[in-house]
Coordinates of C-alpha atoms (C1' of nucleotides) in Angstrom, one line a residue:
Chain A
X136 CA 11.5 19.0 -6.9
X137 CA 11.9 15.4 -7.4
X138 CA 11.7 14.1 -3.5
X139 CA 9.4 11.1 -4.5
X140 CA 10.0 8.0 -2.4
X141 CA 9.8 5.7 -5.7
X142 CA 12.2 7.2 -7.4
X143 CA 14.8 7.1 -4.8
X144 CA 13.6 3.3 -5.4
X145 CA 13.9 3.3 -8.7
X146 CA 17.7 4.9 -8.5
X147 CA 19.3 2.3 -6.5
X148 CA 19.3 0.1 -9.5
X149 CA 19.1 2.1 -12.4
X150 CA 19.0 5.5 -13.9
X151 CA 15.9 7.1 -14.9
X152 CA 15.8 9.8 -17.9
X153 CA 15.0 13.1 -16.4
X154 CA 11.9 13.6 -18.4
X155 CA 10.6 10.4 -16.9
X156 CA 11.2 11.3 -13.3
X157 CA 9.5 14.5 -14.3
X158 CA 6.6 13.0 -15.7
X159 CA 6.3 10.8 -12.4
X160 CA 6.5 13.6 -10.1
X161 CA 4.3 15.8 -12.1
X162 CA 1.3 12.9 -12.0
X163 CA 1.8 12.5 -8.3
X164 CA 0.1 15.8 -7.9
X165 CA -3.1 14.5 -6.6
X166 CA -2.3 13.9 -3.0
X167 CA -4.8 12.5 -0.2
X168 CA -4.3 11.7 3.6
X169 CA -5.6 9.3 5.3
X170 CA -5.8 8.5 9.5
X171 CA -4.4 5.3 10.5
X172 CA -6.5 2.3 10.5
X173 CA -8.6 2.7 7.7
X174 CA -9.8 1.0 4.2
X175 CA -7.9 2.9 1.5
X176 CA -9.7 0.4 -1.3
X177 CA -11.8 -2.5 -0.7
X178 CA -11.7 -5.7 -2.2
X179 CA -14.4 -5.8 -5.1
X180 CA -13.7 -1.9 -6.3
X181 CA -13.1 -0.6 -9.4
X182 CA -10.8 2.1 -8.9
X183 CA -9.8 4.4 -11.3
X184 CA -6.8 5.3 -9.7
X185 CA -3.5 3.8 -9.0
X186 CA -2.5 4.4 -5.1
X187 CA 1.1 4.8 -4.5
X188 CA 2.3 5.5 -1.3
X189 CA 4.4 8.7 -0.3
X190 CA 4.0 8.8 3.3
X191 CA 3.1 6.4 6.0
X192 CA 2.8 2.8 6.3
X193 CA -0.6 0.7 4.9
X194 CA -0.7 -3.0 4.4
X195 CA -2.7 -5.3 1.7
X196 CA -5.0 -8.1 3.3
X197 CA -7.3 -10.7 2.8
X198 CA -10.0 -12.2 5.2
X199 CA -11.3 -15.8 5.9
X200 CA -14.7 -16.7 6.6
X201 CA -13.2 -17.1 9.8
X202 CA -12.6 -13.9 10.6
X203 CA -8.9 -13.9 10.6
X204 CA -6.7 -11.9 8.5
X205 CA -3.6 -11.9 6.6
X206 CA -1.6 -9.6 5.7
X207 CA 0.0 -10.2 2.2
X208 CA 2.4 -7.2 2.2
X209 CA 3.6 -4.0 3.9
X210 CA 3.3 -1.2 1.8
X211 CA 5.7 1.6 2.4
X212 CA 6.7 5.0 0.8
X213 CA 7.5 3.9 -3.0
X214 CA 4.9 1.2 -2.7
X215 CA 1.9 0.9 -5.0
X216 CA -1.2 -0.3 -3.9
X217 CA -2.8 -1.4 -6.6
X218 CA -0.8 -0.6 -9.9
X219 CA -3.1 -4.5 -10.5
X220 CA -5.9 -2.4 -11.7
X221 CA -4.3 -0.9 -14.9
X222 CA -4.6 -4.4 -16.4
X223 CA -7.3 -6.4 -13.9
X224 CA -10.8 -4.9 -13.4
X225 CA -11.0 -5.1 -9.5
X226 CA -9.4 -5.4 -6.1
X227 CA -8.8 -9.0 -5.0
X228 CA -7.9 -7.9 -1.7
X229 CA -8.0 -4.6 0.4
X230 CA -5.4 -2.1 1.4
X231 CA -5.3 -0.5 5.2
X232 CA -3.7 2.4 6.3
X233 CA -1.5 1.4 8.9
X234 CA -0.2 4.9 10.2
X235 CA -1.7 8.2 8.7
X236 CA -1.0 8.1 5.3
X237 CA -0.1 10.2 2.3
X238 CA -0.9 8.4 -1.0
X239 CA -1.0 9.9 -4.7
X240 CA -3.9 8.9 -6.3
X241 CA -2.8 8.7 -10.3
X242 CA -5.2 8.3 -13.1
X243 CA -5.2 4.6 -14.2
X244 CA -5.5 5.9 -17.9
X245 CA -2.5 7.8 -17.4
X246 CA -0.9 4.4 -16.3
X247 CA -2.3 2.6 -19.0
X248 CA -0.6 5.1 -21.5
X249 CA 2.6 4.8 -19.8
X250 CA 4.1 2.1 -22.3
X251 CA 3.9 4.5 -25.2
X252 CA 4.9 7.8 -23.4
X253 CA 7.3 6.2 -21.2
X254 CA 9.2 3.0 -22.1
X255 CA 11.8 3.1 -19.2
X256 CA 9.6 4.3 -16.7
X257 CA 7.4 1.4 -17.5
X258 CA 10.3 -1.1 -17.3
X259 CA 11.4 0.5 -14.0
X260 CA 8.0 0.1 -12.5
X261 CA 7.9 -3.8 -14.5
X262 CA 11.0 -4.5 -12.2
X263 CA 9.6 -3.1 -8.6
X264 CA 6.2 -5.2 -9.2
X265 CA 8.7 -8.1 -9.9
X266 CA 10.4 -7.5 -6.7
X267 CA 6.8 -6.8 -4.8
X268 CA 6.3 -10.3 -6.0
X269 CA 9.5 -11.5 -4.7
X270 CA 9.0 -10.4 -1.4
X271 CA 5.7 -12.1 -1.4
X272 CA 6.7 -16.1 -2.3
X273 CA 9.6 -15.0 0.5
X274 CA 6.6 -14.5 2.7
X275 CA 5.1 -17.8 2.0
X276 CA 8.4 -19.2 2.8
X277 CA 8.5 -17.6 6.0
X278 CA 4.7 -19.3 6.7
X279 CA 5.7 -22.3 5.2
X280 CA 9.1 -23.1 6.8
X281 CA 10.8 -21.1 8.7
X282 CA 9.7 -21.2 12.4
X283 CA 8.4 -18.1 14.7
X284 CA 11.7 -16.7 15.7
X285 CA 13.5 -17.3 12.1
X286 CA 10.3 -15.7 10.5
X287 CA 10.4 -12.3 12.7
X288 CA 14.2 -11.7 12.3
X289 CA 13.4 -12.4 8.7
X290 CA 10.6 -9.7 8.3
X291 CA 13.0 -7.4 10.1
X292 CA 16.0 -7.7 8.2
X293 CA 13.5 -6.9 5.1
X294 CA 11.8 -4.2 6.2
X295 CA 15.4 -3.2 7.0
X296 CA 16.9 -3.4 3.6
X297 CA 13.7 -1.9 1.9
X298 CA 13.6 1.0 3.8
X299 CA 17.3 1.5 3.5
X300 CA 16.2 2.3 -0.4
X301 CA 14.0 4.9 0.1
X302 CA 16.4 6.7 2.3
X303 CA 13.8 5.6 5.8
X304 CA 17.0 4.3 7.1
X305 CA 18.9 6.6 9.9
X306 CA 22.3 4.7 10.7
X307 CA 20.7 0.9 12.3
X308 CA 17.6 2.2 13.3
X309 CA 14.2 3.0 11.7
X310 CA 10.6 3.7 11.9
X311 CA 8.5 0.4 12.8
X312 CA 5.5 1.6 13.6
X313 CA 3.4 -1.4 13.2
X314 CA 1.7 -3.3 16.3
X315 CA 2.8 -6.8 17.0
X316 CA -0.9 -7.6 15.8
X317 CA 0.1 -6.5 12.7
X318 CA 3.3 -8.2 12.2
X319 CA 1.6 -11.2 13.5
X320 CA -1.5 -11.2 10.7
X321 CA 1.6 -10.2 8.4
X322 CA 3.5 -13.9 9.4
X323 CA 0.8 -15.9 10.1
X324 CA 0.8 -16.1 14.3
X325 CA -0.3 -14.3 17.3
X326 CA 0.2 -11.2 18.8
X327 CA 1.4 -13.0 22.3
X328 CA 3.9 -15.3 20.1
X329 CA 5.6 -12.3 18.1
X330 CA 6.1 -10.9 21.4
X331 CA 7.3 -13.2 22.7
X332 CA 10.1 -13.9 19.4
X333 CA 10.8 -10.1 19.4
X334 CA 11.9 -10.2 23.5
X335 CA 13.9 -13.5 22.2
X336 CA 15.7 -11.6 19.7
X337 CA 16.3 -8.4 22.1
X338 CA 17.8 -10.6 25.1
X339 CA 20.1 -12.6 22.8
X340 CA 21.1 -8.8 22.1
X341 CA 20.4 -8.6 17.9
X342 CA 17.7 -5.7 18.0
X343 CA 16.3 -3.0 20.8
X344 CA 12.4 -2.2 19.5
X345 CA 11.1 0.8 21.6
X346 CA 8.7 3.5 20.9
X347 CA 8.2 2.2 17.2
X348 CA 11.3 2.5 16.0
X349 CA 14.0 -0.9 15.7
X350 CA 18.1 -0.8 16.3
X351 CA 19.3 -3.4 14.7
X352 CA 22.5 -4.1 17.0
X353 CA 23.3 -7.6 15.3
X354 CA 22.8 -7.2 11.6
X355 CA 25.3 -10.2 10.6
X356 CA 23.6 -12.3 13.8
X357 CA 20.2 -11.4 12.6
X358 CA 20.2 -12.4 9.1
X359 CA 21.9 -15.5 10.6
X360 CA 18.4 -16.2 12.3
X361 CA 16.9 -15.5 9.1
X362 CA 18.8 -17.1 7.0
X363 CA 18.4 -14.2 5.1
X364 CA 19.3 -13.6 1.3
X365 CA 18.5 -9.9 0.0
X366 CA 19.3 -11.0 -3.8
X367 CA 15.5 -11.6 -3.8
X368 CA 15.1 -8.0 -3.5
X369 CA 17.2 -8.0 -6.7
X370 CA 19.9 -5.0 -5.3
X371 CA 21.6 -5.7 -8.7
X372 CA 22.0 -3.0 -11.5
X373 CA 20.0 -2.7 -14.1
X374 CA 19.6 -0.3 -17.0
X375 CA 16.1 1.0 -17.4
X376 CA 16.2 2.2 -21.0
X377 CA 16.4 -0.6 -23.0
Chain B
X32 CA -2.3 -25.0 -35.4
X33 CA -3.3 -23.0 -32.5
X34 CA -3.5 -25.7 -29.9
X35 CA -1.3 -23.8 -27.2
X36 CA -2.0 -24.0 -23.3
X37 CA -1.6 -20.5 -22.8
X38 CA -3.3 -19.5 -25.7
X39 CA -6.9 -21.3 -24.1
X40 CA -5.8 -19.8 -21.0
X41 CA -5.6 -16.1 -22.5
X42 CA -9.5 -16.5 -24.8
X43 CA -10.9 -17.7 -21.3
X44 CA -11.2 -14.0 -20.6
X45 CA -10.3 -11.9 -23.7
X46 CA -10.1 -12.1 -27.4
X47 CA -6.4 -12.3 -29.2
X48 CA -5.8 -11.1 -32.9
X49 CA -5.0 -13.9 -34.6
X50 CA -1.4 -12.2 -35.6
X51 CA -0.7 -12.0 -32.1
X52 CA -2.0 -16.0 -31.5
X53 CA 0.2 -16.9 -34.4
X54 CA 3.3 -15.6 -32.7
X55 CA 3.3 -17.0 -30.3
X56 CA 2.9 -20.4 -31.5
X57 CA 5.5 -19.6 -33.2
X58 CA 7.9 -18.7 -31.0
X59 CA 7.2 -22.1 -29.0
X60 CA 8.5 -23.7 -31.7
X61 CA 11.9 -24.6 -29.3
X62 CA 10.6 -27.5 -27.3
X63 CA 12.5 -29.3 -24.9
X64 CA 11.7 -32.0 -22.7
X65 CA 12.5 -32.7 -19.1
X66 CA 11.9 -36.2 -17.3
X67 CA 10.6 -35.6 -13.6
X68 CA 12.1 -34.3 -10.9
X69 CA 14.9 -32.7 -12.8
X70 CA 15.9 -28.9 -12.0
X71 CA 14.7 -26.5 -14.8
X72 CA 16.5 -23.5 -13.8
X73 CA 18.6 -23.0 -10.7
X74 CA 18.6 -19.5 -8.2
X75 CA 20.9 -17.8 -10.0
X76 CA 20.7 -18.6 -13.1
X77 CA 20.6 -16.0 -15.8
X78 CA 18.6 -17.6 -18.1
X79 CA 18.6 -16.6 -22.2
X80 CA 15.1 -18.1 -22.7
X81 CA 11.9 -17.1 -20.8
X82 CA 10.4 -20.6 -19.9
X83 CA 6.5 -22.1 -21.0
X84 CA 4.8 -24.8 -19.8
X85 CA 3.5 -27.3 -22.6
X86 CA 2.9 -30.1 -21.0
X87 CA 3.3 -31.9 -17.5
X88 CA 3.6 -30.2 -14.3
X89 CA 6.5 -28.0 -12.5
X90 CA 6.9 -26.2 -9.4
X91 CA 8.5 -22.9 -8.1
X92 CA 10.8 -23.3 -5.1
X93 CA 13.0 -21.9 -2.6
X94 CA 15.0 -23.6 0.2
X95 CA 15.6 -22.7 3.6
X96 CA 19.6 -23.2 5.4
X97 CA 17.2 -26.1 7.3
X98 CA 17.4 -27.9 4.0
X99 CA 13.2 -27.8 4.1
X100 CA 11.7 -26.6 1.1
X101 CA 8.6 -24.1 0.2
X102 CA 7.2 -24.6 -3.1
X103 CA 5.7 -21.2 -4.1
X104 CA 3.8 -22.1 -7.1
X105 CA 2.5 -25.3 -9.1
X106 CA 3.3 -24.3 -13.3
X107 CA 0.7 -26.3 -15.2
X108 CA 0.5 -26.0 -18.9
X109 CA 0.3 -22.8 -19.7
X110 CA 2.3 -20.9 -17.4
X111 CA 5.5 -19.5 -17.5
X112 CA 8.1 -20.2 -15.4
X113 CA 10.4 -17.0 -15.5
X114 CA 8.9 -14.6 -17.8
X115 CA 10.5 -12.1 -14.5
X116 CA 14.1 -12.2 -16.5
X117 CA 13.0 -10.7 -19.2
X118 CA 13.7 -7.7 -16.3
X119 CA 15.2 -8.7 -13.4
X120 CA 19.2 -9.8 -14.1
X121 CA 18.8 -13.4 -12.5
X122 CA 16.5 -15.6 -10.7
X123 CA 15.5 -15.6 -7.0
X124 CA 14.6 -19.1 -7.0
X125 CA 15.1 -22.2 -8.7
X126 CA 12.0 -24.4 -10.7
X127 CA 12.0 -28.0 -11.1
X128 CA 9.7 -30.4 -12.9
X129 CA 7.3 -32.5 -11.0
X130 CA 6.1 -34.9 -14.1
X131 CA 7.9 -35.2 -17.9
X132 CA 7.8 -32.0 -18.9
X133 CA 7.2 -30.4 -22.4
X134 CA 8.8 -26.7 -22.2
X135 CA 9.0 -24.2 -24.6
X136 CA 12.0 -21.8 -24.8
X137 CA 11.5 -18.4 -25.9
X138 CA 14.5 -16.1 -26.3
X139 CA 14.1 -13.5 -24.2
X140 CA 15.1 -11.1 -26.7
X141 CA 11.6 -11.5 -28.2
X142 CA 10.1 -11.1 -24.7
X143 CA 11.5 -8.2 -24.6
X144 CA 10.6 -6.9 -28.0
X145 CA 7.2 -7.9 -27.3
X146 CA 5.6 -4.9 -26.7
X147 CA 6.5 -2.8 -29.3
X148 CA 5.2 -5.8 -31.6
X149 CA 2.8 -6.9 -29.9
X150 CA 0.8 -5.1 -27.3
X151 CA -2.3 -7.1 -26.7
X152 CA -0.7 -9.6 -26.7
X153 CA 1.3 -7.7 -23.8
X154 CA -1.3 -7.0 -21.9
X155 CA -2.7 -10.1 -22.1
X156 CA 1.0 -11.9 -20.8
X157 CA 0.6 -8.6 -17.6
X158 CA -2.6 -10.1 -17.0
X159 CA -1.3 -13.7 -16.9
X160 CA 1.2 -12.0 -14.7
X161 CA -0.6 -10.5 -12.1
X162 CA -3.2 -14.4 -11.8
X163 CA -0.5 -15.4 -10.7
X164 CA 0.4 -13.0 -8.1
X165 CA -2.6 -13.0 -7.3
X166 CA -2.6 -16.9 -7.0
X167 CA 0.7 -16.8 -4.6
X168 CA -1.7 -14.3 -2.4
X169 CA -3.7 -17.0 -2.0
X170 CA -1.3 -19.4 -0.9
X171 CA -0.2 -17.1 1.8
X172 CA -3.3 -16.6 3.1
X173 CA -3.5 -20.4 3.0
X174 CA -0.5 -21.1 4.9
X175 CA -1.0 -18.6 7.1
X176 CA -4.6 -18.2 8.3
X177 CA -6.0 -22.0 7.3
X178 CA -6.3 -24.6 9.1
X179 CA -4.7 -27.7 7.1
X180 CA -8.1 -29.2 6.7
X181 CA -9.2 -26.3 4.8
X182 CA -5.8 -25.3 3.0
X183 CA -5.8 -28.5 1.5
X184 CA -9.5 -27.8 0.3
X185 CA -8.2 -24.7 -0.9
X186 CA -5.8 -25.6 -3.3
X187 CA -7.6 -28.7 -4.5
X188 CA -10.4 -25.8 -5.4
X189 CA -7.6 -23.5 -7.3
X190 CA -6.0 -26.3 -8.9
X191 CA -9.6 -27.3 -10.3
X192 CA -10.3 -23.9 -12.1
X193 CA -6.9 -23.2 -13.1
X194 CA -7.0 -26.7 -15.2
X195 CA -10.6 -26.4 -16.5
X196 CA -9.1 -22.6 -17.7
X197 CA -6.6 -24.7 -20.0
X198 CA -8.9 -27.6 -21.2
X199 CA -7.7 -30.2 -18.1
X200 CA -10.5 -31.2 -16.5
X201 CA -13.1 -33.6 -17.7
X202 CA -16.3 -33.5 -15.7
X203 CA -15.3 -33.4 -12.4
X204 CA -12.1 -35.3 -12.6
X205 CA -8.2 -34.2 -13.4
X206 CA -5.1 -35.2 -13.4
X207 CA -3.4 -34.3 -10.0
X208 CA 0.2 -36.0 -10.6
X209 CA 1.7 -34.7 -7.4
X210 CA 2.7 -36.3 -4.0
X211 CA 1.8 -35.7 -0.7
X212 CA 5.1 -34.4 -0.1
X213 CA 5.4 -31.8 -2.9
X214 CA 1.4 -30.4 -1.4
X215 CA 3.2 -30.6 1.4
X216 CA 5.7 -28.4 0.6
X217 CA 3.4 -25.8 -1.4
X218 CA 1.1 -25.6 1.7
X219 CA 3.9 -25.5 4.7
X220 CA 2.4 -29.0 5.9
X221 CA 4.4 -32.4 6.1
X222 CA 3.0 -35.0 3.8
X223 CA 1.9 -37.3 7.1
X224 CA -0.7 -34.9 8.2
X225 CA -1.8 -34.0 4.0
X226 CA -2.5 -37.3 4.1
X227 CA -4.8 -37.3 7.0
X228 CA -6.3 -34.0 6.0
X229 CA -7.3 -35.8 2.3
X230 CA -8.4 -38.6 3.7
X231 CA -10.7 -36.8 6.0
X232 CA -12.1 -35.0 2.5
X233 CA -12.7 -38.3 1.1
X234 CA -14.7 -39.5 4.5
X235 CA -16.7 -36.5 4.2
X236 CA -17.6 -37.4 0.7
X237 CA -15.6 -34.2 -1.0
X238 CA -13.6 -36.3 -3.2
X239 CA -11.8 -38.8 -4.6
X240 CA -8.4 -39.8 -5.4
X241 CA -6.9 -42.7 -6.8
X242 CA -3.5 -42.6 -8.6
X243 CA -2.9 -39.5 -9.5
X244 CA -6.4 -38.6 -10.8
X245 CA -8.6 -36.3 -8.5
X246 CA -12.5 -36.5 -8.9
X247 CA -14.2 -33.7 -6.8
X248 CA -17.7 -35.7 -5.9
X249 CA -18.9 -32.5 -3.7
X250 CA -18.0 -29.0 -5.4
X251 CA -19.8 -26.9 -3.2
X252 CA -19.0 -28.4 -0.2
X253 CA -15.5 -28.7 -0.9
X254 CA -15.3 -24.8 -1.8
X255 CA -17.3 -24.0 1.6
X256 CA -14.9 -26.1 3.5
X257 CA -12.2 -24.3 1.8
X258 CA -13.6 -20.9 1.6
X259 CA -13.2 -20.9 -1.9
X260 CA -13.4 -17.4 -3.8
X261 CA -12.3 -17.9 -7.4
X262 CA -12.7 -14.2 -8.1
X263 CA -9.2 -13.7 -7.5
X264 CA -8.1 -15.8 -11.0
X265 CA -9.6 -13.1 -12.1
X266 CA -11.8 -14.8 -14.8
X267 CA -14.3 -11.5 -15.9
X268 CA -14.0 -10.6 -19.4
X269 CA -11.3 -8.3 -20.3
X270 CA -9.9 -6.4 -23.4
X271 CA -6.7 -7.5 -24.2
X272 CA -6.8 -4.7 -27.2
X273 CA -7.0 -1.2 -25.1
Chain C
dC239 C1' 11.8 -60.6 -7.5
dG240 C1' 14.2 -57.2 -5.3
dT241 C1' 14.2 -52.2 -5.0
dT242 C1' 12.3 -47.9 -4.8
dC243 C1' 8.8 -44.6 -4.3
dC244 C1' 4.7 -43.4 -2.3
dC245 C1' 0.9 -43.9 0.7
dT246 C1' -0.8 -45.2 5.2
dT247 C1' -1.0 -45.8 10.2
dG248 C1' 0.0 -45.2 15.2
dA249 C1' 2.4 -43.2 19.3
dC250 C1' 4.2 -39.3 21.0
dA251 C1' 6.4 -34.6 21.3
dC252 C1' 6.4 -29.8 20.8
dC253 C1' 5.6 -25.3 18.8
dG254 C1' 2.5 -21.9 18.7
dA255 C1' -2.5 -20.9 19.9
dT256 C1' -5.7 -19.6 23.3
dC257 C1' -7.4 -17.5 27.4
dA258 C1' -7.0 -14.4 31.0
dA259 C1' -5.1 -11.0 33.7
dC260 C1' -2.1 -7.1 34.5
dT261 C1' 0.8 -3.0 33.2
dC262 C1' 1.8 1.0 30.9
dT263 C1' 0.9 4.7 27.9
dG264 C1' -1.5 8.4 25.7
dG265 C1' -5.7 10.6 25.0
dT266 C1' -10.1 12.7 26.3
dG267 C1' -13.3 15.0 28.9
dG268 C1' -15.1 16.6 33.2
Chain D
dC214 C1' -5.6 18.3 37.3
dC215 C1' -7.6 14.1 37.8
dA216 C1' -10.6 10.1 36.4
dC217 C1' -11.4 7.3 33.0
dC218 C1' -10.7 4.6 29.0
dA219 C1' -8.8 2.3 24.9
dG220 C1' -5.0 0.4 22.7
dA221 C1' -0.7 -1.9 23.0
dG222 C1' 2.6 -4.7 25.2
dT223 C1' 3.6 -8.4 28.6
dT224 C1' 3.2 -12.6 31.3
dG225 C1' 1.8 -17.3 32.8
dA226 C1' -1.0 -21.5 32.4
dT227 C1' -2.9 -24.7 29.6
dC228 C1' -4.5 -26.8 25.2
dG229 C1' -4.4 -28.6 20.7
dG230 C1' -3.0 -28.9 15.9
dT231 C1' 0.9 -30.4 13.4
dG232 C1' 5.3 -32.3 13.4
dT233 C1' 8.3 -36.2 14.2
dC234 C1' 9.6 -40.8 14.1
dA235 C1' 9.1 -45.4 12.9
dA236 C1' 7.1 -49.2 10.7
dG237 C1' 4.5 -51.6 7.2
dG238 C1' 2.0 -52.2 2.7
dG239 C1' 1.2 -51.8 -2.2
dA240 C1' 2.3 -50.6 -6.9
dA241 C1' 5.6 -49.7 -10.5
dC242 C1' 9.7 -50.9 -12.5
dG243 C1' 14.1 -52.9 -14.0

DNA sequence: CGTTCCCTTGACACCGATCAACTCTGGTGG
DNA sequence: CCACCAGAGTTGATCGGTGTCAAGGGAACG
């Protein structure tokens, strides 16, 4: 069965031959959990493995001498971890499991073979690092200029239209199951001040957050906060196989 | 002659077959200048050529409905600007130069040819790729989780040992032909308090900087104050060849 | 020799950080 | 079943790092 989070990714903008989404599935085979809250790969390792997410949310992250952390990305089902390490020789960062987690762990041999054995499969994974890359300089715009309040209804009107791809997406509301720790290590604040921009954003009436999961009541008013844009998540067409 | 930027960046950490060095001069061989401050390529745009820095310095931006700006990356010679199109349809953001600029257009058709006819030489441009991601990591974290004392140490540090990589720095001094404003902008600052902030390095004795050249008097001290970890430009050896 | 761009400086304002306390929830073990 | 505890969310008071505004100086340039 071909239930795999990436290519449901993968399909909203192109077609994938049927051998290819084949081949994908069949190299997802090697499956391993992890609990919330722990280091799925360290900065500094060598993995011989590719990570890609299936189930569950983990984040990548970087520490300061201070102590502090950032988080440089959210990784979701259809998320890589670390597809870096095909070409790079180690981690510059280190991934977290943010919920419990299901990741395929896929030889990075087999990765680094994919060009030959499977040209559009390696285009279509080309294109979702490109957008993973996307996402991140919209992050540093978010730390760079857009205040607290336009930077959490930007984050959520992502998270919205990402999830929305891998089919995450029930009507206006989905799974959010990070703490506002973690969105604030994510946007570069506090844990008091994201609470304080996500009750903001539920009194003027644009989301309702309970429980981990978001309604997004207001989607025109909150991308109106955002000011946000999806074409950086590059929604458009594309053809795979050439 | 093989006297190409990107080709001394590329033999800092592998070796290129000299077929694969030879094309790509070749293909530079469509130079075009810009004077400063002059749009390269606007969001949107659906460019026919993929984009190398020669000479001078650009910059990567975005803008916010505020009409601020975030700069998401400095291009110095040697980088490209939008190898991304050679996948995605059209660009996400816009680049524009900061000094005269010598650019060399490539027709993305050979990008995309490129690795059937060239695969180190592939792997070598992936590689390039993913610095770069890594670099924009960086700058997150900077804008982030640094203080503006020590994000302004930061990128002083990258800039220092992403020239050296591509022949720019003699001794301890470089070229550094950007304004306070445009730091500004790639670090989320305004250009009053990056003033105060590289003033305060050149009090402690970090550095100095007189029009437009940067000498770095204190290396170690200005990478402690920054927390400066240059393993993440990734400069270990690699094979460009497997 | 005026104009423009960039750097510099000072006074003041404000956004978001910090600190501390309290609530609520779910889980765990006695 | 209850006592206890840890983690997460919430609130208020206060602090401080950066932003904002405004003015002046110097260098480059036509």
């Amino acid at each position: 069965m071909l239930d795999n989070p990436l290519i449901r990714k993968l399909e909203t903008v192109g077609t994938l031959p049927d051998v290819d989404k084949r081949a994908l599935v069949d190299v997802c085979d090697d499956v391993r959990e992890f609990s919330a809250k722990r280091d799925i790969i360290r900065e500094g390792a060598r993995p011989d493995f590719v990570h890609l997410v299936l189930e569950g949310w983990a984040a990548r992250y970087k520490l300061v001498p201070s102590g502090r952390r950032q988080i440089t990305a959210f990784l979701v089902p259809g998320d890589f971890c670390d597809l870096h390490i095909t070409v790079l020789q180690q981690m510059d960062h280190s991934i977290t499991s943010i919920t419990p987690t299901k990741i395929a762990c896929i030889p990075a041999k087999v990765m680094k073979e994919l060009p030959e054995t499977h040209p559009s499969l390696t285009r279509a994974l080309w294109w979702s690092t490109l957008v993973d890359e996307a996402v991140l300089r919209e992050w540093l715009v978010s730390a760079g200029r857009r205040n607290a309040y336009e930077a959490v209804a930007h984050i959520l009107c992502e998270l919205h239209a990402r999830l929305k791809r891998v089919g995450l997406v029930e009507g206006h509301h989905f799974e959010l199951p990070v703490t506002q720790e973690e969105l604030a290590d994510a946007l570069g604040l506090t844990a008091v001040h994201v609470n304080r921009m996500l009750q903001r954003l539920r009194m003027e009436g644009l989301v309702q957050l309970e429980k981990g999961r978001l309604a997004v009541l207001d989607s025109l008013g909150l991308c109106k906060v955002a000011g946000f844009d999806p074409s950086y998540l590059h929604p458009e067409k594309l053809r795979f196989d050439r």
